[in-house]
CSV table of C-alpha atoms in Angstrom, one decimal:
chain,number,residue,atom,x,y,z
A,198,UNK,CA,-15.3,-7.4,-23.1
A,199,UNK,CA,-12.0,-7.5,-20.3
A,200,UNK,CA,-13.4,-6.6,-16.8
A,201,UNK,CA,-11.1,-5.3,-14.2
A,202,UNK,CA,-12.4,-5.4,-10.5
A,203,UNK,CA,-10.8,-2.4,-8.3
A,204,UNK,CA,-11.6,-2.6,-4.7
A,205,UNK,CA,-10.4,1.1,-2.7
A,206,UNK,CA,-10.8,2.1,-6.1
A,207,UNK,CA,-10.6,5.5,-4.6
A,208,UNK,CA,-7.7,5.3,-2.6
A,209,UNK,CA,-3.9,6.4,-4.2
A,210,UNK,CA,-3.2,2.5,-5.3
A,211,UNK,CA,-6.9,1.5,-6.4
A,212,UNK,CA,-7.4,4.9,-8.2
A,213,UNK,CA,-3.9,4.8,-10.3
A,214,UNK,CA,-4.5,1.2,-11.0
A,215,UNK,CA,-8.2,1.8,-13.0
A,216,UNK,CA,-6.8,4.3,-14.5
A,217,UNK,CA,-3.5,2.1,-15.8
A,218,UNK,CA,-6.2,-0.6,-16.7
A,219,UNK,CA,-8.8,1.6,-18.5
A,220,UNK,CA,-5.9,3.1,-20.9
A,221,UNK,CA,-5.0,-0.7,-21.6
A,222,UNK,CA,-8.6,-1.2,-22.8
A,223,UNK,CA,-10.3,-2.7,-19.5
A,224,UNK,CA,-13.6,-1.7,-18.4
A,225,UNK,CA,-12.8,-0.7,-14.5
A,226,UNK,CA,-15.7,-1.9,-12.3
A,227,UNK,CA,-14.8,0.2,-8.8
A,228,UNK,CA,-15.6,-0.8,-4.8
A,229,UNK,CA,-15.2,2.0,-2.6
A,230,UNK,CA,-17.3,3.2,0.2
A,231,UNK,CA,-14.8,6.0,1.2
A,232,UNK,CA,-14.6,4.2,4.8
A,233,UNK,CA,-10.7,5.7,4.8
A,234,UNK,CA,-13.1,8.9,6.4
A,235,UNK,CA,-14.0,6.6,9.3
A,236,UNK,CA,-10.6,5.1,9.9
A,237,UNK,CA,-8.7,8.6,9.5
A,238,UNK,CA,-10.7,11.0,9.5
A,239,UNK,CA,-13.2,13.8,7.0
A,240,UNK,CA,-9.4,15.2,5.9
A,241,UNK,CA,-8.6,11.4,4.5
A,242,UNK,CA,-12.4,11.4,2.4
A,243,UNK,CA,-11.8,10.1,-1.0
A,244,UNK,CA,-14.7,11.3,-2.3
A,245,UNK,CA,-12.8,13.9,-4.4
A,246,UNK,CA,-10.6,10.7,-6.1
A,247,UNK,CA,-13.7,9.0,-6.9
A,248,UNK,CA,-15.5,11.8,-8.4
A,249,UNK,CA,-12.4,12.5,-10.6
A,250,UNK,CA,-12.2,8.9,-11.8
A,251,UNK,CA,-15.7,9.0,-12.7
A,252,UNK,CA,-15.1,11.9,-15.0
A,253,UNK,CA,-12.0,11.3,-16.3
A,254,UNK,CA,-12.7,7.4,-17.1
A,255,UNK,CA,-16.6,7.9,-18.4
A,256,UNK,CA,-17.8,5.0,-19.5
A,257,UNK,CA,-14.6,2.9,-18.9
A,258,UNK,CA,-15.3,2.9,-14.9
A,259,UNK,CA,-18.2,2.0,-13.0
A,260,UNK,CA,-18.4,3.0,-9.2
A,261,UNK,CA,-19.7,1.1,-6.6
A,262,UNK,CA,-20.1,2.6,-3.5
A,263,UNK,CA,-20.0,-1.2,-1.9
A,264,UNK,CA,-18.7,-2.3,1.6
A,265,UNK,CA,-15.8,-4.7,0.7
A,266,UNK,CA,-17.7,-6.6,4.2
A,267,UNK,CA,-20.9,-7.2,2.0
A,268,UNK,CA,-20.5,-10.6,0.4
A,269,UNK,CA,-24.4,-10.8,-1.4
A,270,UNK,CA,-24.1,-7.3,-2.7
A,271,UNK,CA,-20.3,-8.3,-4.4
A,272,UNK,CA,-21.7,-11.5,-5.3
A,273,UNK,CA,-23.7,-9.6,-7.5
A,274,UNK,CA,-21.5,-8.0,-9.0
A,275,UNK,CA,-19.6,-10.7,-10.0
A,276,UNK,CA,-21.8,-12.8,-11.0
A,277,UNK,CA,-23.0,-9.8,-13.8
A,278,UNK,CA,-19.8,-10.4,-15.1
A,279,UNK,CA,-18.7,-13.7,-14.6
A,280,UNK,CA,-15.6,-14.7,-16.9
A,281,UNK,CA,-15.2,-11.3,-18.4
A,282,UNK,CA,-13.2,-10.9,-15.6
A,283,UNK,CA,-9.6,-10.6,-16.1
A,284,UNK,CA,-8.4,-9.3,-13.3
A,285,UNK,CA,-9.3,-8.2,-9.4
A,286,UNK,CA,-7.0,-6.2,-8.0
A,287,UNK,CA,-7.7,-6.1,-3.9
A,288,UNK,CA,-6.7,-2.7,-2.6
A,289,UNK,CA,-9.8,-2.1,0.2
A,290,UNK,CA,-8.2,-1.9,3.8
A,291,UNK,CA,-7.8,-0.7,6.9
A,292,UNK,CA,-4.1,0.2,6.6
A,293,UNK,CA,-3.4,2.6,9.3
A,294,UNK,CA,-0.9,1.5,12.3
A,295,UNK,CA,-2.1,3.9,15.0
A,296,UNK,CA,-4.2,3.7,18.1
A,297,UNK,CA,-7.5,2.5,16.0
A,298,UNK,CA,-5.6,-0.6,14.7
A,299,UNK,CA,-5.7,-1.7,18.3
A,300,UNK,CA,-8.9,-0.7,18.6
A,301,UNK,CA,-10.8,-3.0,17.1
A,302,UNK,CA,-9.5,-6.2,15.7
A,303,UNK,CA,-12.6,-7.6,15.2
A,304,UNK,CA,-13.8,-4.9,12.7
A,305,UNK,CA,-10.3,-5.0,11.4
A,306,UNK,CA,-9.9,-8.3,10.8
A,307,UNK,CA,-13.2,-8.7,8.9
A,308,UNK,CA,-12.0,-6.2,6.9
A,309,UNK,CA,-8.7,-7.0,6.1
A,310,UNK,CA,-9.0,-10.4,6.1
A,311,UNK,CA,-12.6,-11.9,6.3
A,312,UNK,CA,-13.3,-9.5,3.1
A,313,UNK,CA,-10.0,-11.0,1.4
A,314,UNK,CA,-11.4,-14.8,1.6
A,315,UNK,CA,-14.9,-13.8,0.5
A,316,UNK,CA,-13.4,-12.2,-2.4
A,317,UNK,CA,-10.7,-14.7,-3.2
A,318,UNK,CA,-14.2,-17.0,-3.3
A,319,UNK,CA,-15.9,-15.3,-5.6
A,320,UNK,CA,-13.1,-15.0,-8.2
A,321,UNK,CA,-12.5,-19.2,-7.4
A,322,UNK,CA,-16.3,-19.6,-8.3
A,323,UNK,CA,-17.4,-17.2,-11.1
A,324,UNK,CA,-13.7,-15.9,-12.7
A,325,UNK,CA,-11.5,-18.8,-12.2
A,326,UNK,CA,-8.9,-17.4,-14.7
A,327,UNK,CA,-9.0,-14.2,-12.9
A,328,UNK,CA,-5.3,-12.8,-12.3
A,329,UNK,CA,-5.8,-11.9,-8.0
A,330,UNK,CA,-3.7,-9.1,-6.9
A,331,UNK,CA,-3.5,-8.8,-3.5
A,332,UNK,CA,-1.9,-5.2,-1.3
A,333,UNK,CA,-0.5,-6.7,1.3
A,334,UNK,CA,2.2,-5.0,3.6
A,335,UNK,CA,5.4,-5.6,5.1
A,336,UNK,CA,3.9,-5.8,8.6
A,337,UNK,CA,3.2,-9.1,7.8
A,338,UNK,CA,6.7,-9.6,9.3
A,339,UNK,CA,5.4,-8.1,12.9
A,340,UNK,CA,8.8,-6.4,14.6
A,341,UNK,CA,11.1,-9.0,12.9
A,342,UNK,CA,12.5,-6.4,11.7
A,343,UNK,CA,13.9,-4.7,14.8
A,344,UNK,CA,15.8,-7.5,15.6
A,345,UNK,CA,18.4,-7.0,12.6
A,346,UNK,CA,21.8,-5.5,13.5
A,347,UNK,CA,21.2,-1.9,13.0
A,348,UNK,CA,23.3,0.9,13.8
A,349,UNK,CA,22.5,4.6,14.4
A,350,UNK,CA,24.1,7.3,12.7
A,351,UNK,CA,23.1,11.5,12.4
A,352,UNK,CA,19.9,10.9,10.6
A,353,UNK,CA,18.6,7.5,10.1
A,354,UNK,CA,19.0,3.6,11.6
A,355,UNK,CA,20.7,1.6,9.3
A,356,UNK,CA,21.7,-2.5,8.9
A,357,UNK,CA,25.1,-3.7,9.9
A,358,UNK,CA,27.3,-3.7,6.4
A,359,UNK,CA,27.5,-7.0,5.1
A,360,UNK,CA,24.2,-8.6,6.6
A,361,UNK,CA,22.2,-10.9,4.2
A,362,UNK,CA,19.7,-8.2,4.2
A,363,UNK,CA,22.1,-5.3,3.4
A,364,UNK,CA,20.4,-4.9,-0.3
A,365,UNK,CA,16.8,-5.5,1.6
A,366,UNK,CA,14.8,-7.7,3.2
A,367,UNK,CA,14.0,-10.9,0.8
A,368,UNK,CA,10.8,-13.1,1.2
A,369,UNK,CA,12.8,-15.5,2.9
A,370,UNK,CA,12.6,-13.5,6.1
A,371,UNK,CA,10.2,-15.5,8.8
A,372,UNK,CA,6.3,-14.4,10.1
A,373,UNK,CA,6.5,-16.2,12.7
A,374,UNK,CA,7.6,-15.6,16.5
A,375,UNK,CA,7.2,-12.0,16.4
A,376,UNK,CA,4.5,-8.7,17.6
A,377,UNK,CA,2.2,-7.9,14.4
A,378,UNK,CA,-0.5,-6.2,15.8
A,379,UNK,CA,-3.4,-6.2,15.0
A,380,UNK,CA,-3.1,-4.8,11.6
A,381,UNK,CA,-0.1,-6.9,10.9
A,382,UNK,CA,-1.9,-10.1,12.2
A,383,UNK,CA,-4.9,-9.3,9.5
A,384,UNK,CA,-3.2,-8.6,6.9
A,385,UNK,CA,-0.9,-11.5,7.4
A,386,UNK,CA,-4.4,-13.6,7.2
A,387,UNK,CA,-5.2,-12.2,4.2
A,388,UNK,CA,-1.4,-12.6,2.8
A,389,UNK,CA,-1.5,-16.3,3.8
A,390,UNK,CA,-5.2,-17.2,2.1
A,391,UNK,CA,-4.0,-15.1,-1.0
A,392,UNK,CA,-1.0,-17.8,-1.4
A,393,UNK,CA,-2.7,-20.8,-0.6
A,394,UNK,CA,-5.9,-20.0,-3.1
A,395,UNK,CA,-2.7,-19.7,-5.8
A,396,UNK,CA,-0.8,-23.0,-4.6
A,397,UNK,CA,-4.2,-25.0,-4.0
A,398,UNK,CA,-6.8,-23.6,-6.1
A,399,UNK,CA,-4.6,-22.3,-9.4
A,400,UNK,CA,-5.8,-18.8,-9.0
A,401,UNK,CA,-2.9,-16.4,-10.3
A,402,UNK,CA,-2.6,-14.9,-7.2
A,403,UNK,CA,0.4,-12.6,-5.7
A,404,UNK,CA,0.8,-10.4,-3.0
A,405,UNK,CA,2.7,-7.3,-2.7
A,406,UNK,CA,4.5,-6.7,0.7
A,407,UNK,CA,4.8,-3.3,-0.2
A,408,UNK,CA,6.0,-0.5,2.2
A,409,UNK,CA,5.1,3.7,2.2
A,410,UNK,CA,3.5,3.9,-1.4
A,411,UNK,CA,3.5,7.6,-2.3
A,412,UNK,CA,2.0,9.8,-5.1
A,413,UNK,CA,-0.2,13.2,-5.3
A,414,UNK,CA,-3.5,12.0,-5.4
A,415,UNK,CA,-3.1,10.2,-1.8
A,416,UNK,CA,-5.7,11.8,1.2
A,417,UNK,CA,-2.9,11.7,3.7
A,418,UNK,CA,-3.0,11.9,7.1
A,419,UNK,CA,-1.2,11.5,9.9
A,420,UNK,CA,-2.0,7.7,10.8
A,421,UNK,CA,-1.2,6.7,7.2
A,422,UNK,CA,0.7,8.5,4.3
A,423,UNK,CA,3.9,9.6,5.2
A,424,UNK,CA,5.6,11.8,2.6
A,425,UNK,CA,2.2,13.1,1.7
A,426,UNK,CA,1.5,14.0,5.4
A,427,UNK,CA,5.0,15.7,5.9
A,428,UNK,CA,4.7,18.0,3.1
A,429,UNK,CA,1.6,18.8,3.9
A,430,UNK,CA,2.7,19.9,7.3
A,431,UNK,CA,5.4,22.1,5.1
A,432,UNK,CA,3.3,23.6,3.0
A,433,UNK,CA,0.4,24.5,5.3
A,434,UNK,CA,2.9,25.4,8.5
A,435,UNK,CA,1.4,22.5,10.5
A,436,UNK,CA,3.3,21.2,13.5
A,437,UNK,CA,4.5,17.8,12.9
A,438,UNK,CA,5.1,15.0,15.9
A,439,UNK,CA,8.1,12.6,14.8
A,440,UNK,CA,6.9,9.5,16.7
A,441,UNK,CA,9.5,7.2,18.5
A,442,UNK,CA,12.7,6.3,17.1
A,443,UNK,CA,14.2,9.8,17.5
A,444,UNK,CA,12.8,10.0,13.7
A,445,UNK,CA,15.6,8.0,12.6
A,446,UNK,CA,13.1,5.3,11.0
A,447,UNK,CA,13.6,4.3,8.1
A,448,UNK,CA,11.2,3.1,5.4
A,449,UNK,CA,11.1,2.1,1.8
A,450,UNK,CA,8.9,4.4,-0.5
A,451,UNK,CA,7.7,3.7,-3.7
A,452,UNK,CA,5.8,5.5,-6.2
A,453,UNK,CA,2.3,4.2,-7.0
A,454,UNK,CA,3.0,4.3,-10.5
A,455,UNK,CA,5.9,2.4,-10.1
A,456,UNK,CA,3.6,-0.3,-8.2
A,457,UNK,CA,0.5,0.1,-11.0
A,458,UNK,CA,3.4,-1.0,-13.5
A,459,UNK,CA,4.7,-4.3,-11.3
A,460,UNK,CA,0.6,-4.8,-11.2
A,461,UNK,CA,0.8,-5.0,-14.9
A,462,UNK,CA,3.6,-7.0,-15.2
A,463,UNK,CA,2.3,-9.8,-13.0
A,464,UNK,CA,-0.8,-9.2,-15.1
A,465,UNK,CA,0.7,-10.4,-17.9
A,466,UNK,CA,2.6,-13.1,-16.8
A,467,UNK,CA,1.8,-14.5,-13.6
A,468,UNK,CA,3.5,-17.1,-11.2
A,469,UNK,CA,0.2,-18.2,-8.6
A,470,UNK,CA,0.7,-17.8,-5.2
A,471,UNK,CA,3.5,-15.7,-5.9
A,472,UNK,CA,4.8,-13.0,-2.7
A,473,UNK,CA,6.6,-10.3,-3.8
A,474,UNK,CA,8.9,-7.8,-1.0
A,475,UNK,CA,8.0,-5.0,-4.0
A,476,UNK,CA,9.4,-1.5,-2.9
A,477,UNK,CA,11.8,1.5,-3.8
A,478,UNK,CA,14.5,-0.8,-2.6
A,479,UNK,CA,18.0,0.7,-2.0
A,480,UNK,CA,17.2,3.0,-4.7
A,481,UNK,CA,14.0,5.3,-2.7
A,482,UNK,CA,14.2,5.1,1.0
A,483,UNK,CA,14.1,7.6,3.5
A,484,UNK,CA,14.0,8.0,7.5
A,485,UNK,CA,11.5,10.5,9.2
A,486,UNK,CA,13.8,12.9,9.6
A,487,UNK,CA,15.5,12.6,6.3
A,488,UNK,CA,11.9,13.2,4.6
A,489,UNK,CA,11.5,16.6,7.0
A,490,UNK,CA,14.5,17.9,5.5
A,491,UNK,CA,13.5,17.3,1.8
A,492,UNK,CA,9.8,18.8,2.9
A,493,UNK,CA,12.0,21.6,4.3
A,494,UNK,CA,14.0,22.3,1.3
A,495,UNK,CA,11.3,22.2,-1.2
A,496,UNK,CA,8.7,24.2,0.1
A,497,UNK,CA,10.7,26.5,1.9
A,498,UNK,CA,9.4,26.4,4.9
A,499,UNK,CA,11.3,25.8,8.2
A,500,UNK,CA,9.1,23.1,10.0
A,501,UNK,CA,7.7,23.2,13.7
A,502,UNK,CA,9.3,19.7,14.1
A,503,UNK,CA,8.8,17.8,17.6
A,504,UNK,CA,9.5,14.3,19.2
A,505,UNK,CA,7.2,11.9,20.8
A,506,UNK,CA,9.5,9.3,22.8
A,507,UNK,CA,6.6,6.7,22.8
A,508,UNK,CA,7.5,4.6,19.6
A,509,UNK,CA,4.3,2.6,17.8
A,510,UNK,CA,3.4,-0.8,19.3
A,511,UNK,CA,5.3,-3.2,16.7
A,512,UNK,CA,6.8,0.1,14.5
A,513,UNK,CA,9.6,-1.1,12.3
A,514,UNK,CA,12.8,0.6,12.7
A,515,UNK,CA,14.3,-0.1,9.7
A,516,UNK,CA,12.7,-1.4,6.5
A,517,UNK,CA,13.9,-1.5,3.1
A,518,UNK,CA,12.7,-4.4,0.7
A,519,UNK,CA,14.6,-6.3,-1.7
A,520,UNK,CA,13.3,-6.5,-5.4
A,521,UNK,CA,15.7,-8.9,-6.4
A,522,UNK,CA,12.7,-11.7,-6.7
A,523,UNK,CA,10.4,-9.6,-8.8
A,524,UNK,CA,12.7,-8.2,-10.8
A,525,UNK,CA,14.7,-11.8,-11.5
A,526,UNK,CA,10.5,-12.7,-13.0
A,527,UNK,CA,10.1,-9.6,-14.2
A,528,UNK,CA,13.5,-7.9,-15.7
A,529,UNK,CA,11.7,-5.0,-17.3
A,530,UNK,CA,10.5,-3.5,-14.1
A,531,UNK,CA,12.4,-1.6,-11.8
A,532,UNK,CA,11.3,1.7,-10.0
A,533,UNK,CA,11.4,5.0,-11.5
A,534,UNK,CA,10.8,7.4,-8.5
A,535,UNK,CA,12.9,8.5,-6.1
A,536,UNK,CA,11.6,10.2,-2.3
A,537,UNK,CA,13.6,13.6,-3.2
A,538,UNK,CA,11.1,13.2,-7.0
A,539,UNK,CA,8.3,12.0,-5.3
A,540,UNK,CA,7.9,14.7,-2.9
A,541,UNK,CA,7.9,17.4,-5.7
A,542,UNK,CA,5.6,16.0,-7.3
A,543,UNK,CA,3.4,15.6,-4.3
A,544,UNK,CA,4.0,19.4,-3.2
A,545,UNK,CA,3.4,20.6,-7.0
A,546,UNK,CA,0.2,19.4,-6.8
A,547,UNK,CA,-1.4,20.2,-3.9
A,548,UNK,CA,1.0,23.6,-2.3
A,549,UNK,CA,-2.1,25.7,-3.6
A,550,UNK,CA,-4.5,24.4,-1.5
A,551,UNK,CA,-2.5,23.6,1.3
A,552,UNK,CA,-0.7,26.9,1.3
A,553,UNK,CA,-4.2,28.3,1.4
A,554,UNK,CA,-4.9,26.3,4.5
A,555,UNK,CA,-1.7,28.0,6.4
C-alpha cells in the first residue's frame, strides 16, 4: 500500500494533486479544515471541493477534517501509516496578502510555518523516505522584486531588456534585506526549514516558489485568486477594485495541473532540499489589467473597473519566474496553459452559477 498525505486537500492545488495521485494508484489521506472560510470569507468555503473529492475518489481518499496546528491529532495519523507513506505534499496555508496577513502574525505564523516544522517532523520520524513537497511562494523574496529596472508601458510594468532576469527571476535572487510581510516572512520560515530538513536530514524535500496558480475548481476571492476572482466579477457584473500599481502588475500564472505534473516529476526523481522558481514563465503571465481585458472579451461583459491608488504593503510589481532550473532536472516538463486558456476554462465552468448571481 503507497500512502499519499494531502494537506488543503480541498483547496485548487491540494484537491488536483489527490486526484493526480489516486489515478497513479495512491491512496490519498486528506487534511483540511476548510479554515480558507475564516481567512477569506463563506464565498472562499471549500466544502463543495471536499465533498466532490470524497465522491469522486471513494475509497482512494480519506478526509480529515484536521487543523494542520494540531500536532497529537496528525501524529496519529501518521503514525497509522508509518512507512506506507510515499509522499506528503504540504499545501495548508494562510496564503492571502491583504489586510488579515497583517493582522495576526502570530496565528499566521503558526500556521504557515510552526505547522510546516511539526509536519516536516513527523515525516523525519515515522516516513523517512517520504518525498516532502512544500507550496511555498514567491513572497519569500519580500519587495526585492520592486527594485529591478522596470519600465511602464500602456498596460503592464515590465524589466529593462537585457537584465539577468529578463527570462524570469532565478533562485539566485536574494531573501534577505528586503519588506516580506508577514505572510512573506512565514512562509519564508517554512521555505527555509523545508531546505534545511533536505540538506541535513536527507528528506526529499523541495519547495515550489510558485506565483498566481489558476484552475476552475479554485474558491476565489478577492484577497487571493486572481484570474478566478476577475472573471467572476465578469460574469456576475461585480465591480472590481484594481489595487495600486495603476493595474499594471504583472504576475506569473500557472495552471494547477501544470504544477500537479512538476509535483509528479519531483516525485519521481527527487533532488532534497531542492527550491524551485516553478511558474508560467515567459510563456503565461499577465498584468491586472491585461487579465480584465481577457475577462472582458470572453464573457462579454464590459466590466465596472476602478482604481485604488493605495498599493499592498510589500505587493510585487513585476514577477515572472524562471523555469530554467526545473526544467534543466526535469526536461519533460514544461507548462501547458496559457492566462488567455486558463480563463476559459475557468469561465466555462462556473458562468452558470455566477451568471445566476448577476
Amino acid at each position: 500500500m503507497s500512502i499519499a498525505i494531502v494537506t488543503g486537500s480541498a483547496g485548487l492545488v491540494g484537491s488536483e494533486t489527490a486526484r493526480a495521485l489516486a489515478a497513479a494508484g495512491m491512496d490519498v489521506v486528506g487534511v483540511d479544515n476548510d479554515m480558507r472560510a475564516v481567512f477569506f470569507g463563506a464565498d472562499a468555503s471549500t466544502k463543495t471541493n471536499r465533498d466532490r473529492l470524497i465522491a469522486e475518489l471513494g475509497h482512494r481518499y480519506t478526509h480529515h477534517d484536521t487543523d494542520i496546528r494540531d500536532r497529537p491529532a496528525l501524529e496519529a495519523l501518521f503514525r497509522r501509516y508509518g512507512r506506507d507513506i510515499a509522499v506528503v505534499v504540504h499545501a495548508a496555508a494562510q496564503p492571502g496578502h491583504a489586510q488579515w496577513s497583517t493582522g495576526d502574525p502570530v496565528e499566521e505564523f503558526e500556521i504557515n510555518a510552526v505547522a510546516t516544522l511539526g509536519l516536516l517532523e513527523l515525516t523525519r520520524a515515522w516516513c523517512p523516505d517520504a518525498a516532502f513537497l512544500f507550496c511555498s511562494t514567491n513572497k519569500v523574496y519580500g519587495d526585492r522584486p520592486n527594485r529591478l529596472p522596470l519600465l511602464e508601458t500602456a498596460t503592464r510594468w515590465e524589466i529593462a531588456p537585457g537584465h539577468e532576469y529578463a527570462d524570469g527571476v532565478t533562485e539566485s535572487m536574494s531573501v534577505d534585506q528586503s519588506l516580506h510581510t508577514s505572510l512573506g516572512m512565514s512562509k519564508l520560515s517554512a521555505d527555509v526549514l523545508v531546505q534545511e530538513y533536505g540538506i541535513h536530514h536527507g528528506i526529499a524535500t523541495a519547495s515550489f516558489r510558485n506565483c498566481v496558480i489558476a484552475g476552475a475548481a479554485q474558491s476565489a476571492s478577492k484577497s487571493h485568486g486572481m484570474l478566478g476572482y476577475i472573471m467572476k466579477c465578469a460574469a456576475s457584473r461585480d465591480p472590481f477594485t484594481a489595487i495600486g500599481h495603476g493595474g499594471k502588475q504583472v504576475r506569473d500564472v500557472m495552471h494547477v495541473h501544470d504544477l500537479v505534473r512538476a509535483f509528479q516529476e519531483v516525485i519521481r526523481s527527487p533532488f532534497p532540499g531542492a527550491v524551485y522558481n516553478v511558474g508560467g514563465g515567459r510563456a503565461s503571465n499577465c498584468s491586472v489589467l491585461e487579465a480584465v481585458r481577457l475577462a472582458e472579451e470572453i464573457s462579454g461583459n464590459p466590466m465596472d473597473l476602478s482604481h485604488s491608488d493605495d498599493s499592498r504593503v510589500g505587493d510585487h510589481i513585476w514577477w515572472v519566474g524562471s523555469n530554467e532550473l526545473f526544467q534543466q532536472r526535469y526536461p519533460n516538463w514544461s507548462p501547458r496553459y496559457d492566462v488567455a486558456t486558463m480563463m476559459r476554462e475557468i469561465y466555462e465552468r462556473n458562468r452558470a452559477e455566477w451568471s445566476a448571481a448577476a
